[in-house]
mmCIF file of C-alpha atoms in Angstrom:
data_model
loop_
_atom_site.group_PDB
_atom_site.id
_atom_site.type_symbol
_atom_site.label_atom_id
_atom_site.label_comp_id
_atom_site.label_asym_id
_atom_site.label_seq_id
_atom_site.Cartn_x
_atom_site.Cartn_y
_atom_site.Cartn_z
ATOM 1 C CA MET A 1 27.801 6.358 -29.184
ATOM 2 C CA LYS A 2 24.361 5.993 -30.679
ATOM 3 C CA HIS A 3 21.519 4.293 -28.835
ATOM 4 C CA LEU A 4 18.114 3.030 -29.758
ATOM 5 C CA LEU A 5 15.212 2.567 -27.372
ATOM 6 C CA ARG A 6 12.299 0.378 -28.388
ATOM 7 C CA ILE A 7 9.309 -0.838 -26.425
ATOM 8 C CA ILE A 8 7.599 -3.883 -27.860
ATOM 9 C CA ALA A 9 4.428 -4.883 -25.973
ATOM 10 C CA SER A 10 5.676 -5.220 -22.392
ATOM 11 C CA THR A 11 9.339 -5.747 -23.309
ATOM 12 C CA LEU A 12 11.871 -2.951 -23.111
ATOM 13 C CA VAL A 13 14.809 -3.237 -25.509
ATOM 14 C CA ILE A 14 17.779 -0.881 -25.291
ATOM 15 C CA THR A 15 20.487 -1.130 -27.933
ATOM 16 C CA PHE A 16 23.806 0.718 -27.774
ATOM 17 C CA PHE A 17 26.179 0.999 -30.747
ATOM 18 C CA PHE A 18 29.824 1.805 -30.012
ATOM 19 C CA GLY A 19 32.663 2.484 -32.395
ATOM 20 C CA SER A 20 35.940 4.349 -32.632
ATOM 21 C CA PHE A 21 36.962 6.268 -35.744
ATOM 22 C CA THR A 22 40.514 6.787 -37.028
ATOM 23 C CA THR A 23 39.677 8.485 -40.316
ATOM 24 C CA ALA A 24 36.640 10.179 -41.715
ATOM 25 C CA SER A 25 35.057 6.933 -42.951
ATOM 26 C CA ALA A 26 36.982 4.066 -41.302
ATOM 27 C CA VAL A 27 35.432 2.408 -38.252
ATOM 28 C CA GLU A 28 37.514 0.352 -35.823
ATOM 29 C CA ASP A 29 36.397 -1.752 -32.860
ATOM 30 C CA GLN A 30 32.683 -1.513 -33.513
ATOM 31 C CA PHE A 31 30.401 -3.494 -31.215
ATOM 32 C CA GLU A 32 26.776 -3.586 -30.124
ATOM 33 C CA ILE A 33 25.152 -4.278 -26.752
ATOM 34 C CA ASP A 34 21.509 -5.307 -26.475
ATOM 35 C CA LEU A 35 19.769 -5.168 -23.116
ATOM 36 C CA THR A 36 16.336 -6.739 -22.992
ATOM 37 C CA VAL A 37 14.043 -6.521 -19.992
ATOM 38 C CA THR A 38 10.990 -8.720 -20.241
ATOM 39 C CA GLY A 39 7.956 -9.322 -18.126
ATOM 40 C CA ALA A 40 4.711 -7.500 -17.828
ATOM 41 C CA ALA A 41 4.362 -4.852 -15.172
ATOM 42 C CA ASP A 42 1.910 -5.621 -12.382
ATOM 43 C CA VAL A 43 -1.022 -3.327 -13.099
ATOM 44 C CA THR A 44 -3.806 -5.400 -11.550
ATOM 45 C CA PRO A 45 -4.937 -4.294 -8.091
ATOM 46 C CA PRO A 46 -5.840 -6.822 -5.407
ATOM 47 C CA SER A 47 -9.453 -7.717 -4.700
ATOM 48 C CA ALA A 48 -11.249 -5.569 -2.129
ATOM 49 C CA PRO A 49 -11.130 -6.772 1.468
ATOM 50 C CA THR A 50 -14.473 -8.151 2.669
ATOM 51 C CA GLY A 51 -16.170 -8.717 5.987
ATOM 52 C CA LEU A 52 -14.728 -5.659 7.749
ATOM 53 C CA LEU A 53 -15.823 -5.688 11.387
ATOM 54 C CA ALA A 54 -15.189 -2.785 13.784
ATOM 55 C CA THR A 55 -15.639 -3.646 17.460
ATOM 56 C CA ALA A 56 -15.327 -1.181 20.351
ATOM 57 C CA VAL A 57 -13.438 -2.761 23.254
ATOM 58 C CA SER A 58 -12.979 0.269 25.531
ATOM 59 C CA SER A 59 -13.479 4.021 25.732
ATOM 60 C CA SER A 60 -10.311 4.531 23.676
ATOM 61 C CA GLN A 61 -9.929 1.443 21.451
ATOM 62 C CA ILE A 62 -11.673 -0.144 18.464
ATOM 63 C CA ASN A 63 -10.471 -3.442 16.996
ATOM 64 C CA LEU A 64 -10.796 -4.188 13.266
ATOM 65 C CA SER A 65 -10.720 -7.495 11.415
ATOM 66 C CA TRP A 66 -11.485 -8.492 7.815
ATOM 67 C CA THR A 67 -11.113 -11.280 5.267
ATOM 68 C CA ALA A 68 -7.880 -11.328 3.265
ATOM 69 C CA SER A 69 -7.740 -10.036 -0.308
ATOM 70 C CA THR A 70 -6.240 -11.895 -3.264
ATOM 71 C CA ASP A 71 -3.900 -10.656 -6.001
ATOM 72 C CA ASP A 72 -2.354 -12.014 -9.194
ATOM 73 C CA VAL A 73 1.115 -11.544 -7.632
ATOM 74 C CA ALA A 74 0.797 -10.978 -3.860
ATOM 75 C CA VAL A 75 -0.979 -8.744 -1.372
ATOM 76 C CA THR A 76 1.646 -6.899 0.677
ATOM 77 C CA GLY A 77 -0.523 -4.917 3.071
ATOM 78 C CA TYR A 78 -3.750 -3.193 3.956
ATOM 79 C CA ARG A 79 -4.438 0.518 4.282
ATOM 80 C CA ILE A 80 -6.711 1.459 7.175
ATOM 81 C CA TYR A 81 -8.881 4.541 6.730
ATOM 82 C CA ARG A 82 -10.779 6.123 9.627
ATOM 83 C CA ASP A 83 -13.383 8.729 8.722
ATOM 84 C CA ASN A 84 -11.856 8.842 5.188
ATOM 85 C CA ASN A 85 -8.335 9.614 6.484
ATOM 86 C CA LEU A 86 -5.456 7.164 6.102
ATOM 87 C CA VAL A 87 -4.449 5.973 9.578
ATOM 88 C CA THR A 88 -1.807 3.336 8.857
ATOM 89 C CA THR A 89 -0.785 0.367 6.720
ATOM 90 C CA VAL A 90 -0.599 -3.117 8.229
ATOM 91 C CA ALA A 91 0.571 -6.486 6.940
ATOM 92 C CA GLY A 92 -2.109 -8.690 8.506
ATOM 93 C CA VAL A 93 -5.908 -8.833 8.571
ATOM 94 C CA SER A 94 -6.502 -7.112 11.899
ATOM 95 C CA TYR A 95 -5.719 -3.811 13.579
ATOM 96 C CA SER A 96 -6.264 -2.240 17.012
ATOM 97 C CA ASN A 97 -6.943 1.489 16.778
ATOM 98 C CA THR A 98 -6.029 3.050 20.130
ATOM 99 C CA GLY A 99 -5.948 6.572 21.549
ATOM 100 C CA LEU A 100 -9.523 7.310 20.496
ATOM 101 C CA SER A 101 -12.012 9.634 22.216
ATOM 102 C CA ALA A 102 -14.714 8.197 24.457
ATOM 103 C CA SER A 103 -18.345 7.994 23.294
ATOM 104 C CA THR A 104 -17.373 8.751 19.684
ATOM 105 C CA LEU A 105 -18.583 7.106 16.470
ATOM 106 C CA TYR A 106 -15.784 6.103 14.068
ATOM 107 C CA GLU A 107 -16.197 4.775 10.514
ATOM 108 C CA TYR A 108 -13.579 2.540 8.917
ATOM 109 C CA VAL A 109 -12.768 1.173 5.476
ATOM 110 C CA VAL A 110 -9.805 -0.969 4.403
ATOM 111 C CA SER A 111 -8.061 -1.406 1.049
ATOM 112 C CA ALA A 112 -5.434 -3.928 -0.056
ATOM 113 C CA ILE A 113 -2.118 -3.054 -1.727
ATOM 114 C CA ASP A 114 0.413 -5.131 -3.647
ATOM 115 C CA ALA A 115 4.166 -4.813 -4.224
ATOM 116 C CA ALA A 116 3.590 -2.555 -7.248
ATOM 117 C CA SER A 117 1.539 -0.170 -5.035
ATOM 118 C CA ASN A 118 -1.707 -1.057 -6.795
ATOM 119 C CA GLU A 119 -4.550 -0.325 -4.386
ATOM 120 C CA SER A 120 -7.836 -2.212 -4.369
ATOM 121 C CA ILE A 121 -11.182 -0.542 -4.126
ATOM 122 C CA ARG A 122 -12.115 0.071 -0.511
ATOM 123 C CA SER A 123 -14.121 -2.343 1.576
ATOM 124 C CA ALA A 124 -17.630 -1.668 2.749
ATOM 125 C CA THR A 125 -17.763 0.692 5.725
ATOM 126 C CA SER A 126 -17.910 -0.631 9.261
ATOM 127 C CA SER A 127 -18.458 1.640 12.248
ATOM 128 C CA ALA A 128 -18.290 1.439 16.022
ATOM 129 C CA THR A 129 -18.744 3.821 18.947
ATOM 130 C CA THR A 130 -16.180 3.808 21.734
ATOM 131 C CA PHE A 131 -17.486 3.216 25.249
ATOM 132 C CA ALA A 132 -18.273 6.104 27.612
ATOM 133 C CA ALA A 133 -15.356 7.249 29.745
ATOM 134 C CA PRO A 134 -15.149 5.550 33.130
ATOM 135 C CA ALA A 135 -16.778 7.552 35.898
ATOM 136 C CA SER A 136 -14.296 9.339 38.127
ATOM 137 C CA SER A 137 -14.263 8.461 41.816
ATOM 138 C CA GLY A 138 -14.484 12.065 43.058
ATOM 139 C CA GLY A 139 -11.325 11.807 45.142
ATOM 140 C CA SER A 140 -12.926 12.363 48.595
ATOM 141 C CA GLY A 141 -12.179 8.882 49.849
ATOM 142 C CA GLY A 142 -15.843 8.152 50.584
ATOM 143 C CA GLY A 143 -17.133 6.779 53.857
ATOM 144 C CA SER A 144 -19.680 8.170 56.277
ATOM 145 C CA GLY A 145 -17.337 10.246 58.387
ATOM 146 C CA GLN A 146 -18.444 8.388 61.571
ATOM 147 C CA TYR A 147 -16.154 6.285 63.734
#
C-alpha cells in the first residue's frame, strides 16, 4: 500500500493506492481511495468581554457580570481569573465567587473561549473588597445580671 498526503490551502487530501501482485510486474485488483476533508479550521478568537463589574455582596462573596463576547463560530464559555489565577470556566455572563476572605481586595478579569479553544484577550480589570467579617457576639448571653 502506498499513500499520499497533500494539504491544499485548508483542505486535507489523503490518497491510498492498493494493489495485489501475482508476478513481478503484473498488478491485479488495483484501486484508489481518496478522502478529502474540507473546511477552514477556526483560528479566530472571540472578542474580549466588556463591562466587567465585580460587586462585593458579603464578607465571603463577590458577584461578577459582564457583556457577552462575539465569535465567528460561537462563544462556548468564559474563563474567570482572580488575581491572575484561573478560577473556573462558566457558560454564562455572570459568576458568584464564594469562599473568599473578609476585608480582602480581589481583582478579576474574564476572557471568552470558543469550541476550538481559541481564547480572547482578557477584559479590563474590575476589583472589589469583601465586607468585614460580622462581629462576634461574645457568647456571654448579655444582660445586666440583675433580676
